[in-house]
Amino acid sequence: MKAMHTKGLPDERWQQAVNRSKSAGRILIWGVGAVLALGMVSCDKTDDSVGPNFSYIGDFNKGAENWETGITDFDIEQDSSMKFSSKITALPTDSLKKGFMLTSSNRSDDAFMYLKRKLTGLAPNQTYNIQFEVQLASQYPETGIGIGGSPGGAVYLKAGAMATEPQKVKDSTNANHWRLNWDKGIQSNSGKNAIVLGTIGIEGNDYKYQIIKRNNEKTPFSAKTNDKGELWLLVGTDSGFEGITTLYYTQIKAVFLKSTI
């Protein structure tokens, strides 16, 4: 069995969050039948009806689960040199399991490579408090030395949600630069639409892949759906390390709690 390095939400704390979601649904409008729909669901379709309070799990051992990938924050002429690619493939920690691999060479000293997915069936024009937990395989020591910054300590994992689809667009002040159309923040700083969950750094000095978890347990985050009850989820890394980063995402969890404010 592989060792798991965890800075994320402990399993019992995660279950408590799920239980709060279920309880909130019972109190609000749902009967016994609807409570069953508020359990832990894996939304592998974008037309799932998931109700006003629910828990989402994306398990990449099952495939891409409608997640798409991309990269931003670099000049247009650097496009080919970024060497970005992504695919579902075997994990370096366990060849019998799969993950969503993302890799790039950070030529811009500010690369943001990400996954995105749309969820539907939520309450229209509703604000949700969201608790994220992201699990991935990383091999980069937190205190490692690299050009521009640590390969583990200077690469920041972020998660966010917004009703507008995250897209790579040309910067309004620099037409030669690609950026994201969301406010995700800059490297170690959170933005309006995404927050820092932590770094991808592992303990110790050995470059050996291990599973890590990151969450926003101590950092509140909320997002509002559109009039169709839709939200886009975003998970990615904002890098200050000028080198190659290869990560394997295994699971993305999100608990959505209907805000009463």
mmCIF file of C-alpha atoms in Angstrom:
data_model
loop_
_atom_site.group_PDB
_atom_site.id
_atom_site.type_symbol
_atom_site.label_atom_id
_atom_site.label_comp_id
_atom_site.label_asym_id
_atom_site.label_seq_id
_atom_site.Cartn_x
_atom_site.Cartn_y
_atom_site.Cartn_z
ATOM 1 C CA MET A 1 0.000 0.000 0.000
ATOM 2 C CA LYS A 2 1.302 3.470 -0.926
ATOM 3 C CA ALA A 3 1.762 6.057 1.778
ATOM 4 C CA MET A 4 -0.590 9.036 1.614
ATOM 5 C CA HIS A 5 0.668 12.498 2.543
ATOM 6 C CA THR A 6 -2.404 14.436 3.653
ATOM 7 C CA LYS A 7 -2.843 18.110 4.395
ATOM 8 C CA GLY A 8 -6.481 17.856 3.342
ATOM 9 C CA LEU A 9 -9.763 17.486 5.145
ATOM 10 C CA PRO A 10 -9.760 14.302 7.279
ATOM 11 C CA ASP A 11 -12.285 11.693 6.173
ATOM 12 C CA GLU A 12 -14.460 12.172 9.236
ATOM 13 C CA ARG A 13 -14.499 15.961 8.732
ATOM 14 C CA TRP A 14 -15.409 15.467 5.077
ATOM 15 C CA GLN A 15 -18.301 13.171 6.079
ATOM 16 C CA GLN A 16 -19.496 15.825 8.536
ATOM 17 C CA ALA A 17 -19.648 18.320 5.679
ATOM 18 C CA VAL A 18 -21.637 15.840 3.609
ATOM 19 C CA ASN A 19 -24.001 15.238 6.531
ATOM 20 C CA ARG A 20 -24.535 18.987 6.892
ATOM 21 C CA SER A 21 -25.518 19.057 3.227
ATOM 22 C CA LYS A 22 -28.026 16.264 3.773
ATOM 23 C CA SER A 23 -29.449 17.900 6.906
ATOM 24 C CA ALA A 24 -29.808 21.249 5.206
ATOM 25 C CA GLY A 25 -31.801 19.604 2.432
ATOM 26 C CA ARG A 26 -34.177 17.956 4.919
ATOM 27 C CA ILE A 27 -34.776 21.247 6.734
ATOM 28 C CA LEU A 28 -35.359 23.294 3.609
ATOM 29 C CA ILE A 29 -37.882 21.639 1.307
ATOM 30 C CA TRP A 30 -37.022 18.038 0.682
ATOM 31 C CA GLY A 31 -38.845 14.976 1.953
ATOM 32 C CA VAL A 32 -37.507 11.506 2.584
ATOM 33 C CA GLY A 33 -37.309 10.683 -1.098
ATOM 34 C CA ALA A 34 -35.360 13.845 -1.912
ATOM 35 C CA VAL A 35 -32.929 13.244 0.936
ATOM 36 C CA LEU A 36 -31.701 10.179 -0.922
ATOM 37 C CA ALA A 37 -30.824 12.434 -3.847
ATOM 38 C CA LEU A 38 -28.769 14.640 -1.573
ATOM 39 C CA GLY A 39 -26.296 11.845 -0.815
ATOM 40 C CA MET A 40 -22.809 11.561 -2.293
ATOM 41 C CA VAL A 41 -23.261 11.653 -6.066
ATOM 42 C CA SER A 42 -20.836 11.394 -8.933
ATOM 43 C CA CYS A 43 -22.132 13.792 -11.593
ATOM 44 C CA ASP A 44 -20.741 12.258 -14.746
ATOM 45 C CA LYS A 45 -23.340 14.031 -16.873
ATOM 46 C CA THR A 46 -23.957 17.755 -17.202
ATOM 47 C CA ASP A 47 -27.743 17.331 -17.090
ATOM 48 C CA ASP A 48 -27.957 15.700 -13.651
ATOM 49 C CA SER A 49 -30.648 17.109 -11.368
ATOM 50 C CA VAL A 50 -28.804 17.378 -8.071
ATOM 51 C CA GLY A 51 -30.992 19.677 -5.993
ATOM 52 C CA PRO A 52 -30.181 22.725 -3.864
ATOM 53 C CA ASN A 53 -27.714 20.993 -1.504
ATOM 54 C CA PHE A 54 -25.481 18.194 -2.656
ATOM 55 C CA SER A 55 -22.030 16.663 -2.765
ATOM 56 C CA TYR A 56 -20.062 16.116 -5.968
ATOM 57 C CA ILE A 57 -17.251 13.606 -6.519
ATOM 58 C CA GLY A 58 -15.231 13.401 -9.731
ATOM 59 C CA ASP A 59 -13.235 10.154 -9.769
ATOM 60 C CA PHE A 60 -10.693 10.081 -12.608
ATOM 61 C CA ASN A 61 -10.084 6.378 -12.187
ATOM 62 C CA LYS A 62 -13.395 6.131 -14.073
ATOM 63 C CA GLY A 63 -12.295 8.473 -16.865
ATOM 64 C CA ALA A 64 -12.413 12.201 -17.663
ATOM 65 C CA GLU A 65 -15.933 12.616 -16.204
ATOM 66 C CA ASN A 66 -16.638 15.565 -18.552
ATOM 67 C CA TRP A 67 -13.687 17.570 -17.260
ATOM 68 C CA GLU A 68 -11.727 19.562 -19.858
ATOM 69 C CA THR A 69 -8.197 20.948 -19.574
ATOM 70 C CA GLY A 70 -6.260 24.037 -20.614
ATOM 71 C CA ILE A 71 -3.357 26.384 -19.869
ATOM 72 C CA THR A 72 -3.070 30.193 -19.666
ATOM 73 C CA ASP A 73 -0.782 33.002 -18.480
ATOM 74 C CA PHE A 74 1.858 33.027 -21.201
ATOM 75 C CA ASP A 75 2.700 34.988 -24.351
ATOM 76 C CA ILE A 76 1.313 33.779 -27.654
ATOM 77 C CA GLU A 77 4.771 33.142 -29.113
ATOM 78 C CA GLN A 78 5.456 30.766 -26.180
ATOM 79 C CA ASP A 79 2.565 28.507 -27.143
ATOM 80 C CA SER A 80 4.630 25.611 -28.519
ATOM 81 C CA SER A 81 7.372 25.923 -25.895
ATOM 82 C CA MET A 82 4.902 25.466 -23.012
ATOM 83 C CA LYS A 83 4.616 21.777 -24.041
ATOM 84 C CA PHE A 84 1.218 21.408 -22.412
ATOM 85 C CA SER A 85 -0.575 18.083 -22.645
ATOM 86 C CA SER A 86 -3.156 16.128 -20.682
ATOM 87 C CA LYS A 87 -4.698 12.650 -20.673
ATOM 88 C CA ILE A 88 -6.213 9.940 -18.525
ATOM 89 C CA THR A 89 -3.394 7.526 -17.732
ATOM 90 C CA ALA A 90 -2.031 5.097 -15.135
ATOM 91 C CA LEU A 91 -0.863 6.612 -11.856
ATOM 92 C CA PRO A 92 2.850 6.580 -10.991
ATOM 93 C CA THR A 93 1.844 5.515 -7.467
ATOM 94 C CA ASP A 94 -0.337 2.589 -8.577
ATOM 95 C CA SER A 95 -0.310 1.317 -12.168
ATOM 96 C CA LEU A 96 -3.674 -0.382 -11.635
ATOM 97 C CA LYS A 97 -5.398 2.964 -11.087
ATOM 98 C CA LYS A 98 -5.803 5.969 -13.357
ATOM 99 C CA GLY A 99 -5.700 9.742 -12.986
ATOM 100 C CA PHE A 100 -5.939 12.877 -15.107
ATOM 101 C CA MET A 101 -2.364 13.807 -15.996
ATOM 102 C CA LEU A 102 -1.515 17.456 -16.747
ATOM 103 C CA THR A 103 1.997 18.534 -17.686
ATOM 104 C CA SER A 104 3.698 21.684 -18.967
ATOM 105 C CA SER A 105 7.019 23.495 -19.123
ATOM 106 C CA ASN A 106 6.613 26.860 -17.427
ATOM 107 C CA ARG A 107 8.420 29.150 -19.882
ATOM 108 C CA SER A 108 6.457 32.200 -18.750
ATOM 109 C CA ASP A 109 7.199 31.865 -15.000
ATOM 110 C CA ASP A 110 3.433 32.173 -14.452
ATOM 111 C CA ALA A 111 1.760 29.177 -16.099
ATOM 112 C CA PHE A 112 -1.733 28.193 -14.974
ATOM 113 C CA MET A 113 -2.801 24.717 -16.125
ATOM 114 C CA TYR A 114 -6.290 23.698 -15.167
ATOM 115 C CA LEU A 115 -9.309 21.421 -15.350
ATOM 116 C CA LYS A 116 -12.863 22.717 -15.768
ATOM 117 C CA ARG A 117 -16.349 21.193 -15.698
ATOM 118 C CA LYS A 118 -19.939 22.441 -15.823
ATOM 119 C CA LEU A 119 -22.558 21.360 -13.288
ATOM 120 C CA THR A 120 -26.277 21.816 -13.968
ATOM 121 C CA GLY A 121 -29.490 21.244 -12.049
ATOM 122 C CA LEU A 122 -28.696 23.556 -9.141
ATOM 123 C CA ALA A 123 -31.102 26.187 -7.827
ATOM 124 C CA PRO A 124 -31.222 29.198 -10.194
ATOM 125 C CA ASN A 125 -29.634 32.458 -9.054
ATOM 126 C CA GLN A 126 -28.591 30.844 -5.787
ATOM 127 C CA THR A 127 -25.417 31.452 -3.793
ATOM 128 C CA TYR A 128 -23.692 28.302 -2.503
ATOM 129 C CA ASN A 129 -20.976 27.939 0.092
ATOM 130 C CA ILE A 130 -18.528 25.427 -1.367
ATOM 131 C CA GLN A 131 -16.006 23.160 0.344
ATOM 132 C CA PHE A 132 -13.427 21.699 -2.030
ATOM 133 C CA GLU A 133 -11.100 18.783 -1.576
ATOM 134 C CA VAL A 134 -8.634 17.912 -4.341
ATOM 135 C CA GLN A 135 -6.542 14.734 -4.392
ATOM 136 C CA LEU A 136 -3.556 14.345 -6.706
ATOM 137 C CA ALA A 137 -0.166 12.691 -7.101
ATOM 138 C CA SER A 138 2.847 15.028 -6.801
ATOM 139 C CA GLN A 139 6.573 14.344 -6.648
ATOM 140 C CA TYR A 140 7.851 17.836 -5.815
ATOM 141 C CA PRO A 141 9.376 18.576 -2.385
ATOM 142 C CA GLU A 142 7.990 21.634 -0.639
ATOM 143 C CA THR A 143 11.514 22.891 0.079
ATOM 144 C CA GLY A 144 13.038 21.841 -3.241
ATOM 145 C CA ILE A 145 15.235 24.273 -5.148
ATOM 146 C CA GLY A 146 14.324 25.352 -8.668
ATOM 147 C CA ILE A 147 14.584 28.198 -11.174
ATOM 148 C CA GLY A 148 12.200 30.987 -10.206
ATOM 149 C CA GLY A 149 11.031 29.118 -7.110
ATOM 150 C CA SER A 150 10.578 25.746 -5.489
ATOM 151 C CA PRO A 151 9.061 23.067 -7.762
ATOM 152 C CA GLY A 152 6.761 22.152 -4.876
ATOM 153 C CA GLY A 153 6.530 25.249 -2.712
ATOM 154 C CA ALA A 154 6.072 27.782 -5.526
ATOM 155 C CA VAL A 155 3.291 25.930 -7.366
ATOM 156 C CA TYR A 156 -0.103 26.799 -5.881
ATOM 157 C CA LEU A 157 -3.188 24.601 -6.176
ATOM 158 C CA LYS A 158 -6.414 26.540 -6.657
ATOM 159 C CA ALA A 159 -10.115 25.724 -6.898
ATOM 160 C CA GLY A 160 -13.066 27.897 -7.777
ATOM 161 C CA ALA A 161 -16.564 28.180 -9.193
ATOM 162 C CA MET A 162 -18.456 30.676 -11.323
ATOM 163 C CA ALA A 163 -21.522 30.751 -13.578
ATOM 164 C CA THR A 164 -19.402 31.879 -16.543
ATOM 165 C CA GLU A 165 -17.285 29.282 -18.353
ATOM 166 C CA PRO A 166 -13.533 29.667 -17.669
ATOM 167 C CA GLN A 167 -11.772 30.339 -20.963
ATOM 168 C CA LYS A 168 -8.362 31.327 -22.297
ATOM 169 C CA VAL A 169 -8.618 34.854 -23.719
ATOM 170 C CA LYS A 170 -6.257 37.558 -24.929
ATOM 171 C CA ASP A 171 -5.358 40.116 -22.279
ATOM 172 C CA SER A 172 -7.233 43.390 -22.808
ATOM 173 C CA THR A 173 -4.062 45.378 -22.138
ATOM 174 C CA ASN A 174 -1.681 43.040 -23.974
ATOM 175 C CA ALA A 175 -3.021 41.283 -27.077
ATOM 176 C CA ASN A 176 0.120 39.136 -27.153
ATOM 177 C CA HIS A 177 -0.682 37.465 -23.836
ATOM 178 C CA TRP A 178 -3.086 34.663 -22.914
ATOM 179 C CA ARG A 179 -4.919 34.925 -19.610
ATOM 180 C CA LEU A 180 -7.994 33.409 -17.929
ATOM 181 C CA ASN A 181 -11.304 35.292 -18.079
ATOM 182 C CA TRP A 182 -11.795 34.625 -14.345
ATOM 183 C CA ASP A 183 -10.237 36.417 -11.392
ATOM 184 C CA LYS A 184 -8.251 33.449 -10.063
ATOM 185 C CA GLY A 185 -5.619 35.561 -8.301
ATOM 186 C CA ILE A 186 -1.893 35.584 -9.007
ATOM 187 C CA GLN A 187 0.185 32.608 -7.843
ATOM 188 C CA SER A 188 0.077 32.570 -4.011
ATOM 189 C CA ASN A 189 -2.872 35.004 -3.907
ATOM 190 C CA SER A 190 -6.505 33.964 -4.209
ATOM 191 C CA GLY A 191 -8.912 35.800 -6.503
ATOM 192 C CA LYS A 192 -12.633 36.530 -6.518
ATOM 193 C CA ASN A 193 -13.469 33.353 -8.436
ATOM 194 C CA ALA A 194 -10.831 30.912 -7.117
ATOM 195 C CA ILE A 195 -8.941 30.339 -3.893
ATOM 196 C CA VAL A 196 -5.595 28.839 -2.931
ATOM 197 C CA LEU A 197 -5.899 25.378 -1.371
ATOM 198 C CA GLY A 198 -2.168 25.072 -0.709
ATOM 199 C CA THR A 199 0.928 24.090 -2.652
ATOM 200 C CA ILE A 200 1.703 20.833 -4.443
ATOM 201 C CA GLY A 201 4.735 20.335 -2.196
ATOM 202 C CA ILE A 202 5.427 17.017 -0.503
ATOM 203 C CA GLU A 203 7.439 16.393 2.647
ATOM 204 C CA GLY A 204 11.050 15.294 2.504
ATOM 205 C CA ASN A 205 13.687 15.731 -0.188
ATOM 206 C CA ASP A 206 13.031 12.778 -2.509
ATOM 207 C CA TYR A 207 11.366 13.322 -5.863
ATOM 208 C CA LYS A 208 8.948 10.419 -5.596
ATOM 209 C CA TYR A 209 5.252 10.573 -6.415
ATOM 210 C CA GLN A 210 2.820 10.326 -3.564
ATOM 211 C CA ILE A 211 -0.870 11.109 -3.116
ATOM 212 C CA ILE A 212 -1.657 14.447 -1.435
ATOM 213 C CA LYS A 213 -4.905 16.196 -0.517
ATOM 214 C CA ARG A 214 -5.677 19.902 -0.296
ATOM 215 C CA ASN A 215 -8.859 21.730 0.761
ATOM 216 C CA ASN A 216 -10.312 25.107 1.775
ATOM 217 C CA GLU A 217 -11.372 24.010 5.251
ATOM 218 C CA LYS A 218 -10.195 27.323 6.749
ATOM 219 C CA THR A 219 -11.016 29.561 3.790
ATOM 220 C CA PRO A 220 -14.709 30.220 3.023
ATOM 221 C CA PHE A 221 -15.673 30.339 -0.640
ATOM 222 C CA SER A 222 -18.998 30.996 -2.325
ATOM 223 C CA ALA A 223 -20.353 31.290 -5.856
ATOM 224 C CA LYS A 224 -23.730 32.130 -7.397
ATOM 225 C CA THR A 225 -25.453 30.119 -10.111
ATOM 226 C CA ASN A 226 -26.979 31.676 -13.210
ATOM 227 C CA ASP A 227 -30.699 31.733 -13.999
ATOM 228 C CA LYS A 228 -30.398 28.197 -15.412
ATOM 229 C CA GLY A 229 -28.930 26.781 -12.191
ATOM 230 C CA GLU A 230 -25.450 26.259 -13.659
ATOM 231 C CA LEU A 231 -21.950 26.562 -12.220
ATOM 232 C CA TRP A 232 -18.522 25.888 -13.717
ATOM 233 C CA LEU A 233 -15.918 24.264 -11.475
ATOM 234 C CA LEU A 234 -12.225 25.038 -11.887
ATOM 235 C CA VAL A 235 -9.149 23.318 -10.401
ATOM 236 C CA GLY A 236 -5.593 24.200 -11.403
ATOM 237 C CA THR A 237 -2.039 25.139 -10.499
ATOM 238 C CA ASP A 238 -0.555 28.640 -10.596
ATOM 239 C CA SER A 239 3.176 28.161 -11.005
ATOM 240 C CA GLY A 240 6.200 30.259 -10.103
ATOM 241 C CA PHE A 241 8.577 27.386 -10.848
ATOM 242 C CA GLU A 242 10.276 27.763 -14.241
ATOM 243 C CA GLY A 243 10.462 24.103 -15.147
ATOM 244 C CA ILE A 244 8.392 21.037 -16.019
ATOM 245 C CA THR A 245 5.494 20.170 -13.718
ATOM 246 C CA THR A 246 3.630 16.885 -14.173
ATOM 247 C CA LEU A 247 0.698 16.124 -11.903
ATOM 248 C CA TYR A 248 -1.892 13.333 -11.739
ATOM 249 C CA TYR A 249 -5.308 14.355 -10.419
ATOM 250 C CA THR A 250 -7.180 11.429 -8.912
ATOM 251 C CA GLN A 251 -10.288 12.919 -7.343
ATOM 252 C CA ILE A 252 -12.110 16.239 -6.965
ATOM 253 C CA LYS A 253 -14.765 16.647 -4.279
ATOM 254 C CA ALA A 254 -17.074 19.593 -3.619
ATOM 255 C CA VAL A 255 -19.807 20.012 -1.008
ATOM 256 C CA PHE A 256 -22.373 22.670 -1.972
ATOM 257 C CA LEU A 257 -24.369 24.225 0.875
ATOM 258 C CA LYS A 258 -27.181 26.612 0.017
ATOM 259 C CA SER A 259 -26.427 30.018 1.520
ATOM 260 C CA THR A 260 -29.158 31.607 3.617
ATOM 261 C CA ILE A 261 -27.589 35.078 3.557
#
